[in-house]
PDB file of C-alpha atoms and ligand atoms in Angstrom:
ATOM      1  CA  MET A   1      -0.337  -0.144  -0.105  1.00  0.00           C
ATOM      2  CA  THR A   2       1.266   3.374  -1.026  1.00  0.00           C
ATOM      3  CA  LEU A   3       0.644   6.755   0.810  1.00  0.00           C
ATOM      4  CA  THR A   4      -2.175   8.721  -0.887  1.00  0.00           C
ATOM      5  CA  LYS A   5      -4.660  11.210   0.618  1.00  0.00           C
ATOM      6  CA  GLU A   6      -6.978   8.300   0.536  1.00  0.00           C
ATOM      7  CA  THR A   7      -4.896   5.647   2.629  1.00  0.00           C
ATOM      8  CA  TYR A   8      -3.110   8.985   4.678  1.00  0.00           C
ATOM      9  CA  PHE A   9      -5.532   8.008   8.031  1.00  0.00           C
ATOM     10  CA  SER A  10      -5.767   3.936   7.580  1.00  0.00           C
ATOM     11  CA  PRO A  11      -4.142   1.677  10.125  1.00  0.00           C
ATOM     12  CA  GLU A  12      -1.408   0.349   7.772  1.00  0.00           C
ATOM     13  CA  MET A  13      -0.043   3.842   6.892  1.00  0.00           C
ATOM     14  CA  MET A  14      -0.781   4.729  11.250  1.00  0.00           C
ATOM     15  CA  ARG A  15       1.971   1.592  11.665  1.00  0.00           C
ATOM     16  CA  ALA A  16       4.054   2.414   8.846  1.00  0.00           C
ATOM     17  CA  TYR A  17       4.698   6.065   9.329  1.00  0.00           C
ATOM     18  CA  MET A  18       4.701   8.271  12.716  1.00  0.00           C
ATOM     19  CA  SER A  19       2.446  11.354  12.621  1.00  0.00           C
ATOM     20  CA  VAL A  20       2.600  14.526  14.603  1.00  0.00           C
ATOM     21  CA  SER A  21      -0.628  13.540  16.138  1.00  0.00           C
ATOM     22  CA  GLN A  22       0.498  10.094  16.606  1.00  0.00           C
ATOM     23  CA  PHE A  23       3.291  11.501  18.521  1.00  0.00           C
ATOM     24  CA  LYS A  24       1.169  13.489  20.485  1.00  0.00           C
ATOM     25  CA  THR A  25      -0.873  10.871  21.332  1.00  0.00           C
ATOM     26  CA  PHE A  26       2.179   9.054  22.475  1.00  0.00           C
ATOM     27  CA  GLU A  27       3.416  11.851  24.609  1.00  0.00           C
ATOM     28  CA  LYS A  28       0.027  12.335  26.281  1.00  0.00           C
ATOM     29  CA  CYS A  29      -0.312   8.750  26.864  1.00  0.00           C
ATOM     30  CA  GLU A  30       2.047   5.444  25.812  1.00  0.00           C
ATOM     31  CA  TYR A  31      -0.801   2.900  26.293  1.00  0.00           C
ATOM     32  CA  MET A  32      -3.090   5.613  24.503  1.00  0.00           C
ATOM     33  CA  GLY A  33      -1.009   5.513  21.754  1.00  0.00           C
ATOM     34  CA  VAL A  34      -0.849   1.597  21.139  1.00  0.00           C
ATOM     35  CA  ALA A  35      -4.319   0.990  21.824  1.00  0.00           C
ATOM     36  CA  GLU A  36      -5.237   3.637  19.135  1.00  0.00           C
ATOM     37  CA  LEU A  37      -2.467   1.438  16.869  1.00  0.00           C
ATOM     38  CA  ARG A  38      -4.381  -1.878  17.328  1.00  0.00           C
ATOM     39  CA  GLY A  39      -7.828  -0.037  17.086  1.00  0.00           C
ATOM     40  CA  GLU A  40      -8.967  -0.984  20.353  1.00  0.00           C
ATOM     41  CA  TYR A  41      -9.607   2.919  20.931  1.00  0.00           C
ATOM     42  CA  VAL A  42     -11.194   5.095  18.816  1.00  0.00           C
ATOM     43  CA  ARG A  43     -11.117   9.120  19.295  1.00  0.00           C
ATOM     44  CA  PRO A  44     -14.636  10.340  19.581  1.00  0.00           C
ATOM     45  CA  MET A  45     -15.670  12.980  16.931  1.00  0.00           C
ATOM     46  CA  THR A  46     -17.420  15.963  18.602  1.00  0.00           C
ATOM     47  CA  THR A  47     -19.183  18.445  16.996  1.00  0.00           C
ATOM     48  CA  SER A  48     -16.695  21.088  18.039  1.00  0.00           C
ATOM     49  CA  LEU A  49     -13.947  18.783  15.898  1.00  0.00           C
ATOM     50  CA  LEU A  50     -16.665  18.199  13.199  1.00  0.00           C
ATOM     51  CA  VAL A  51     -16.915  22.014  13.052  1.00  0.00           C
ATOM     52  CA  GLY A  52     -13.053  22.320  12.201  1.00  0.00           C
ATOM     53  CA  SER A  53     -13.430  19.276   9.852  1.00  0.00           C
ATOM     54  CA  TYR A  54     -16.010  20.843   7.926  1.00  0.00           C
ATOM     55  CA  VAL A  55     -13.747  24.007   7.119  1.00  0.00           C
ATOM     56  CA  ASP A  56     -10.985  22.206   6.248  1.00  0.00           C
ATOM     57  CA  ALA A  57     -12.998  20.114   3.642  1.00  0.00           C
ATOM     58  CA  HIS A  58     -13.566  22.897   2.521  1.00  0.00           C
ATOM     59  CA  PHE A  59     -10.427  24.572   1.950  1.00  0.00           C
ATOM     60  CA  GLU A  60      -9.243  20.917   0.533  1.00  0.00           C
ATOM     61  CA  ARG A  61     -12.199  21.293  -1.795  1.00  0.00           C
ATOM     62  CA  THR A  62     -13.246  18.011  -0.799  1.00  0.00           C
ATOM     63  CA  LEU A  63     -16.670  19.000   1.111  1.00  0.00           C
ATOM     64  CA  ASP A  64     -18.742  16.772  -0.956  1.00  0.00           C
ATOM     65  CA  LEU A  65     -17.154  13.774   0.040  1.00  0.00           C
ATOM     66  CA  PHE A  66     -17.259  15.566   3.709  1.00  0.00           C
ATOM     67  CA  ARG A  67     -20.948  15.578   3.011  1.00  0.00           C
ATOM     68  CA  ALA A  68     -21.357  12.088   1.937  1.00  0.00           C
ATOM     69  CA  MET A  69     -19.471  10.659   5.077  1.00  0.00           C
ATOM     70  CA  HIS A  70     -21.247  12.752   7.249  1.00  0.00           C
ATOM     71  CA  PRO A  71     -25.114  12.836   6.424  1.00  0.00           C
ATOM     72  CA  ASP A  72     -25.854  13.715  10.260  1.00  0.00           C
ATOM     73  CA  LEU A  73     -24.828  16.872   9.586  1.00  0.00           C
ATOM     74  CA  TYR A  74     -28.127  17.586   8.420  1.00  0.00           C
ATOM     75  CA  LYS A  75     -31.564  18.089   9.062  1.00  0.00           C
ATOM     76  CA  ARG A  76     -34.439  15.961   7.536  1.00  0.00           C
ATOM     77  CA  ASP A  77     -35.600  19.091   5.034  1.00  0.00           C
ATOM     78  CA  GLY A  78     -31.472  18.583   3.839  1.00  0.00           C
ATOM     79  CA  THR A  79     -30.411  22.042   5.691  1.00  0.00           C
ATOM     80  CA  LEU A  80     -27.229  22.281   7.565  1.00  0.00           C
ATOM     81  CA  LYS A  81     -27.755  21.883  11.029  1.00  0.00           C
ATOM     82  CA  GLN A  82     -27.502  24.747  13.662  1.00  0.00           C
ATOM     83  CA  GLU A  83     -23.985  23.778  15.129  1.00  0.00           C
ATOM     84  CA  TYR A  84     -22.666  23.145  11.459  1.00  0.00           C
ATOM     85  CA  LYS A  85     -23.916  26.200  10.406  1.00  0.00           C
ATOM     86  CA  GLN A  86     -20.987  28.146  12.110  1.00  0.00           C
ATOM     87  CA  ALA A  87     -18.727  26.507  10.069  1.00  0.00           C
ATOM     88  CA  GLU A  88     -20.162  28.045   6.831  1.00  0.00           C
ATOM     89  CA  GLN A  89     -19.799  31.317   9.004  1.00  0.00           C
ATOM     90  CA  ILE A  90     -16.082  30.800  10.077  1.00  0.00           C
ATOM     91  CA  ILE A  91     -15.268  30.030   6.152  1.00  0.00           C
ATOM     92  CA  GLU A  92     -17.638  33.016   4.694  1.00  0.00           C
ATOM     93  CA  ARG A  93     -15.121  35.309   7.191  1.00  0.00           C
ATOM     94  CA  ILE A  94     -11.757  33.723   5.861  1.00  0.00           C
ATOM     95  CA  GLU A  95     -13.111  34.275   2.338  1.00  0.00           C
ATOM     96  CA  ARG A  96     -13.516  37.726   3.219  1.00  0.00           C
ATOM     97  CA  ASP A  97      -9.853  38.460   4.099  1.00  0.00           C
ATOM     98  CA  ALA A  98      -7.372  38.982   1.470  1.00  0.00           C
ATOM     99  CA  LEU A  99      -4.042  38.163   3.324  1.00  0.00           C
ATOM    100  CA  PHE A 100      -5.980  34.773   4.596  1.00  0.00           C
ATOM    101  CA  MET A 101      -6.913  33.806   1.356  1.00  0.00           C
ATOM    102  CA  ARG A 102      -3.254  34.678  -0.181  1.00  0.00           C
ATOM    103  CA  TYR A 103      -1.615  32.305   2.728  1.00  0.00           C
ATOM    104  CA  MET A 104      -4.628  29.485   1.972  1.00  0.00           C
ATOM    105  CA  ASP A 105      -4.127  29.519  -1.830  1.00  0.00           C
ATOM    106  CA  GLY A 106      -1.111  27.128  -1.685  1.00  0.00           C
ATOM    107  CA  GLU A 107      -0.643  23.967  -3.153  1.00  0.00           C
ATOM    108  CA  PRO A 108      -3.977  21.797  -0.658  1.00  0.00           C
ATOM    109  CA  GLN A 109      -3.049  18.701   0.823  1.00  0.00           C
ATOM    110  CA  VAL A 110       0.234  17.967   0.049  1.00  0.00           C
ATOM    111  CA  ILE A 111       1.668  14.402   1.600  1.00  0.00           C
ATOM    112  CA  MET A 112       5.308  13.810   2.212  1.00  0.00           C
ATOM    113  CA  THR A 113       7.432  11.604   4.073  1.00  0.00           C
ATOM    114  CA  GLY A 114      11.003  11.599   5.890  1.00  0.00           C
ATOM    115  CA  GLU A 115      12.829  10.393   8.495  1.00  0.00           C
ATOM    116  CA  ILE A 116      13.583  11.788  11.884  1.00  0.00           C
ATOM    117  CA  ALA A 117      15.698  10.331  14.433  1.00  0.00           C
ATOM    118  CA  GLY A 118      15.561   7.116  12.276  1.00  0.00           C
ATOM    119  CA  VAL A 119      11.947   6.917  12.722  1.00  0.00           C
ATOM    120  CA  PRO A 120       9.338   7.458   9.354  1.00  0.00           C
ATOM    121  CA  VAL A 121       7.140  10.040   9.371  1.00  0.00           C
ATOM    122  CA  LYS A 122       4.335  11.476   7.675  1.00  0.00           C
ATOM    123  CA  ILE A 123       3.002  15.087   7.284  1.00  0.00           C
ATOM    124  CA  LYS A 124      -0.082  16.250   5.446  1.00  0.00           C
ATOM    125  CA  ILE A 125       0.350  20.412   4.381  1.00  0.00           C
ATOM    126  CA  ASP A 126      -2.760  22.250   4.668  1.00  0.00           C
ATOM    127  CA  ALA A 127      -1.334  24.970   1.927  1.00  0.00           C
ATOM    128  CA  TYR A 128       2.062  24.267   0.516  1.00  0.00           C
ATOM    129  CA  HIS A 129       3.659  27.125  -1.093  1.00  0.00           C
ATOM    130  CA  PRO A 130       6.863  25.513  -2.874  1.00  0.00           C
ATOM    131  CA  HIS A 131      10.098  27.784  -2.326  1.00  0.00           C
ATOM    132  CA  ARG A 132       8.326  29.927  -0.107  1.00  0.00           C
ATOM    133  CA  ALA A 133       6.002  28.827   2.920  1.00  0.00           C
ATOM    134  CA  ILE A 134       4.439  26.103   4.885  1.00  0.00           C
ATOM    135  CA  VAL A 135       0.730  26.997   6.149  1.00  0.00           C
ATOM    136  CA  ASP A 136      -1.244  24.996   8.435  1.00  0.00           C
ATOM    137  CA  LEU A 137      -5.465  25.780   8.947  1.00  0.00           C
ATOM    138  CA  LYS A 138      -6.481  25.750  12.641  1.00  0.00           C
ATOM    139  CA  ILE A 139      -9.995  26.515  13.549  1.00  0.00           C
ATOM    140  CA  MET A 140     -10.058  27.230  17.442  1.00  0.00           C
ATOM    141  CA  ARG A 141     -12.187  27.893  20.265  1.00  0.00           C
ATOM    142  CA  GLY A 142     -10.406  31.398  20.525  1.00  0.00           C
ATOM    143  CA  PHE A 143      -7.141  32.804  20.380  1.00  0.00           C
ATOM    144  CA  GLU A 144      -6.527  33.352  24.284  1.00  0.00           C
ATOM    145  CA  PRO A 145      -4.041  31.712  26.098  1.00  0.00           C
ATOM    146  CA  LEU A 146      -5.261  28.388  28.033  1.00  0.00           C
ATOM    147  CA  TYR A 147      -4.080  26.938  31.068  1.00  0.00           C
ATOM    148  CA  VAL A 148      -2.119  23.725  30.439  1.00  0.00           C
ATOM    149  CA  PRO A 149      -1.488  21.657  33.641  1.00  0.00           C
ATOM    150  CA  GLY A 150       2.394  21.835  34.726  1.00  0.00           C
ATOM    151  CA  GLU A 151       2.952  24.575  32.328  1.00  0.00           C
ATOM    152  CA  GLY A 152       0.275  27.506  33.135  1.00  0.00           C
ATOM    153  CA  ARG A 153      -1.045  29.693  30.564  1.00  0.00           C
ATOM    154  CA  LEU A 154       0.520  29.197  26.784  1.00  0.00           C
ATOM    155  CA  ASN A 155      -0.862  30.543  23.627  1.00  0.00           C
ATOM    156  CA  PHE A 156      -2.999  28.260  21.698  1.00  0.00           C
ATOM    157  CA  ILE A 157      -0.114  27.325  19.417  1.00  0.00           C
ATOM    158  CA  GLU A 158       1.783  26.210  22.356  1.00  0.00           C
ATOM    159  CA  ALA A 159      -0.837  24.757  24.292  1.00  0.00           C
ATOM    160  CA  TRP A 160      -1.773  22.174  21.331  1.00  0.00           C
ATOM    161  CA  ARG A 161       1.735  21.896  20.422  1.00  0.00           C
ATOM    162  CA  TYR A 162       1.217  23.344  16.939  1.00  0.00           C
ATOM    163  CA  ASP A 163       5.085  24.632  17.062  1.00  0.00           C
ATOM    164  CA  LEU A 164       5.998  21.109  17.045  1.00  0.00           C
ATOM    165  CA  GLN A 165       3.825  20.071  14.225  1.00  0.00           C
ATOM    166  CA  GLY A 166       5.449  22.847  12.373  1.00  0.00           C
ATOM    167  CA  ALA A 167       9.078  21.438  13.396  1.00  0.00           C
ATOM    168  CA  VAL A 168       7.902  18.335  11.976  1.00  0.00           C
ATOM    169  CA  TYR A 169       6.720  19.906   8.910  1.00  0.00           C
ATOM    170  CA  GLN A 170       9.430  22.217   8.258  1.00  0.00           C
ATOM    171  CA  GLU A 171      11.846  19.346   8.877  1.00  0.00           C
ATOM    172  CA  VAL A 172      10.299  16.609   6.501  1.00  0.00           C
ATOM    173  CA  VAL A 173      10.079  19.628   3.842  1.00  0.00           C
ATOM    174  CA  ARG A 174      13.663  20.531   4.232  1.00  0.00           C
ATOM    175  CA  GLN A 175      14.809  16.614   3.580  1.00  0.00           C
ATOM    176  CA  ASN A 176      12.435  16.719   0.349  1.00  0.00           C
ATOM    177  CA  THR A 177      13.565  20.027  -1.271  1.00  0.00           C
ATOM    178  CA  GLY A 178      16.382  21.221   0.970  1.00  0.00           C
ATOM    179  CA  GLU A 179      14.662  24.217   1.160  1.00  0.00           C
ATOM    180  CA  THR A 180      14.352  25.769   5.092  1.00  0.00           C
ATOM    181  CA  LEU A 181      10.633  27.058   4.842  1.00  0.00           C
ATOM    182  CA  PRO A 182       8.736  29.259   7.085  1.00  0.00           C
ATOM    183  CA  PHE A 183       5.963  27.812   9.069  1.00  0.00           C
ATOM    184  CA  PHE A 184       2.483  30.094   9.510  1.00  0.00           C
ATOM    185  CA  ILE A 185      -0.678  28.936  11.783  1.00  0.00           C
ATOM    186  CA  ALA A 186      -3.863  30.263   9.538  1.00  0.00           C
ATOM    187  CA  ALA A 187      -6.370  30.627  12.427  1.00  0.00           C
ATOM    188  CA  ALA A 188      -9.985  31.258  12.354  1.00  0.00           C
ATOM    189  CA  THR A 189     -12.137  31.114  15.744  1.00  0.00           C
ATOM    190  CA  LYS A 190     -15.574  29.380  16.830  1.00  0.00           C
ATOM    191  CA  GLU A 191     -16.650  32.748  18.743  1.00  0.00           C
ATOM    192  CA  PRO A 192     -20.143  33.900  18.082  1.00  0.00           C
ATOM    193  CA  VAL A 193     -17.946  36.487  15.997  1.00  0.00           C
ATOM    194  CA  THR A 194     -15.365  34.712  14.572  1.00  0.00           C
ATOM    195  CA  ASP A 195     -11.526  36.206  14.701  1.00  0.00           C
ATOM    196  CA  ILE A 196      -9.068  35.646  12.293  1.00  0.00           C
ATOM    197  CA  ALA A 197      -5.212  35.995  12.369  1.00  0.00           C
ATOM    198  CA  VAL A 198      -2.070  34.345  10.401  1.00  0.00           C
ATOM    199  CA  ILE A 199       0.702  33.986  13.065  1.00  0.00           C
ATOM    200  CA  ARG A 200       4.361  32.979  12.306  1.00  0.00           C
ATOM    201  CA  VAL A 201       6.077  30.289  14.567  1.00  0.00           C
ATOM    202  CA  PRO A 202       9.403  31.414  15.008  1.00  0.00           C
ATOM    203  CA  ASP A 203      12.100  29.031  13.529  1.00  0.00           C
ATOM    204  CA  ALA A 204      13.752  29.091  16.879  1.00  0.00           C
ATOM    205  CA  GLN A 205      10.993  27.836  18.423  1.00  0.00           C
ATOM    206  CA  LEU A 206      10.396  25.363  15.766  1.00  0.00           C
ATOM    207  CA  ALA A 207      14.149  23.962  16.097  1.00  0.00           C
ATOM    208  CA  ALA A 208      13.887  23.700  19.939  1.00  0.00           C
ATOM    209  CA  CYS A 209      10.305  21.431  19.439  1.00  0.00           C
ATOM    210  CA  LEU A 210      12.414  19.467  16.626  1.00  0.00           C
ATOM    211  CA  GLU A 211      14.828  18.401  19.378  1.00  0.00           C
ATOM    212  CA  ILE A 212      11.932  16.821  21.655  1.00  0.00           C
ATOM    213  CA  PHE A 213      10.349  14.928  18.678  1.00  0.00           C
ATOM    214  CA  LYS A 214      14.100  13.520  17.835  1.00  0.00           C
ATOM    215  CA  ALA A 215      14.393  12.533  21.536  1.00  0.00           C
ATOM    216  CA  ASN A 216      10.984  11.225  22.283  1.00  0.00           C
ATOM    217  CA  ALA A 217       9.876   9.730  18.608  1.00  0.00           C
ATOM    218  CA  PRO A 218      12.479   6.472  19.025  1.00  0.00           C
ATOM    219  CA  ARG A 219      10.768   5.453  22.114  1.00  0.00           C
ATOM    220  CA  TYR A 220       7.366   5.815  20.912  1.00  0.00           C
ATOM    221  CA  GLN A 221       8.533   3.724  17.579  1.00  0.00           C
ATOM    222  CA  LEU A 222       9.807   0.936  19.696  1.00  0.00           C
ATOM    223  CA  LEU A 223       6.570   1.277  21.061  1.00  0.00           C
ATOM    224  CA  LYS A 224       4.740   0.770  17.755  1.00  0.00           C
ATOM    225  CA  ASP A 225       7.136  -1.986  16.978  1.00  0.00           C
ATOM    226  CA  GLY A 226       6.288  -4.206  20.225  1.00  0.00           C
ATOM    227  CA  GLY A 227       9.739  -3.893  21.637  1.00  0.00           C
ATOM    228  CA  ALA A 228       8.578  -2.308  25.144  1.00  0.00           C
ATOM    229  CA  GLU A 229       5.594  -2.205  27.436  1.00  0.00           C
ATOM    230  CA  PRO A 230       3.842   0.836  27.012  1.00  0.00           C
ATOM    231  CA  VAL A 231       3.403   3.199  30.194  1.00  0.00           C
ATOM    232  CA  ARG A 232      -0.279   3.783  31.196  1.00  0.00           C
ATOM    233  CA  CYS A 233      -1.365   7.301  32.504  1.00  0.00           C
ATOM    234  CA  GLU A 234      -4.714   5.663  33.935  1.00  0.00           C
ATOM    235  CA  ARG A 235      -6.424   9.145  33.259  1.00  0.00           C
ATOM    236  CA  CYS A 236      -6.688   8.797  29.437  1.00  0.00           C
ATOM    237  CA  ASP A 237     -10.125   7.813  27.907  1.00  0.00           C
ATOM    238  CA  ALA A 238      -7.946   4.307  26.614  1.00  0.00           C
ATOM    239  CA  CYS A 239      -6.730   3.592  30.349  1.00  0.00           C
ATOM    240  CA  LYS A 240      -9.921   4.189  31.931  1.00  0.00           C
ATOM    241  CA  ILE A 241     -11.726   1.759  29.539  1.00  0.00           C
ATOM    242  CA  THR A 242      -9.376  -0.989  30.544  1.00  0.00           C
ATOM    243  CA  LYS A 243      -8.786  -0.082  34.189  1.00  0.00           C
ATOM    244  CA  THR A 244      -8.656  -2.576  36.354  1.00  0.00           C
ATOM    245  CA  LEU A 245      -8.711  -1.571  40.663  1.00  0.00           C
ATOM    246  CA  THR A 246      -5.572  -2.707  42.318  1.00  0.00           C
ATOM    247  CA  GLY A 247      -5.725  -0.990  45.600  1.00  0.00           C
ATOM    248  CA  ILE A 248      -7.409   2.160  47.539  1.00  0.00           C
ATOM    249  CA  MET A 249      -6.519   5.566  46.635  1.00  0.00           C
ATOM    250  CA  THR A 250      -5.498   8.102  49.080  1.00  0.00           C
ATOM    251  CA  MET A 251      -6.974  11.421  49.902  1.00  0.00           C
ATOM    252  CA  GLU A 252      -3.382  12.300  49.053  1.00  0.00           C
ATOM    253  CA  GLU A 253      -3.459  11.021  45.389  1.00  0.00           C
ATOM    254  CA  LEU A 254      -6.958  12.375  44.747  1.00  0.00           C
ATOM    255  CA  ASN A 255      -5.620  16.138  45.679  1.00  0.00           C
ATOM    256  CA  ASN A 256      -2.825  15.418  43.495  1.00  0.00           C
ATOM    257  CA  ILE A 257      -4.991  15.131  40.776  1.00  0.00           C
ATOM    258  CA  GLU A 258      -4.581  17.908  37.875  1.00  0.00           C
TER     259      GLU A 258
HETATM  260 ZN1   ZN B   1      -3.698   6.592  29.654  1.00  0.00          ZN
END
């Protein structure tokens, strides 16, 4: 099987290549990473995620396919459900802004592969501008900083590790083309009135994130290959589903839950 738009998210390709989202899952919980790979755990699709996917599909020019795959988006009379009307509103807002559209106007959904720290990696770029830029579209709840346990308040790019995504994208593009291109996040919000921004993630920050990827990816690859036992966090959904109590929790342990 070869890596294409159709096979990109297939179990085979998830096993063959590490994606940034797979890396993030392992980072969150090793057990969840392995469970997802085995098909024992499937991340739930929420309305909020679907709004983002709808906007993505529009700019990927695959909205017809997306609609066919999600008939639940529509009411009996064929009109879009209220929750998803917001997606249309976000698209309209983005299309009204010339600068935003210029950044979105690259080659859509460009797939590339590379190897980082000996680990095969796959990426899918939302808007690729050869020799010029790498752009990723994000639909956010808002632009305000978010609280991350153990880290404090972080801007949304750092909180969601989009800088790590940029680091891997920049490196894989460099391996394929020999060029180090700037990485931009083109973002719009799901607020009642949509906000928009295009943000450049500094190269120094991308370089720092790439080191984190290089440091941890080999361990996650070992887990993918079944060469080590995954550590369980006992807090994520994959762990909760398969949890067996082995003792009594102390009040102190309860107080320390983040
Ligand atoms: Zn877990």
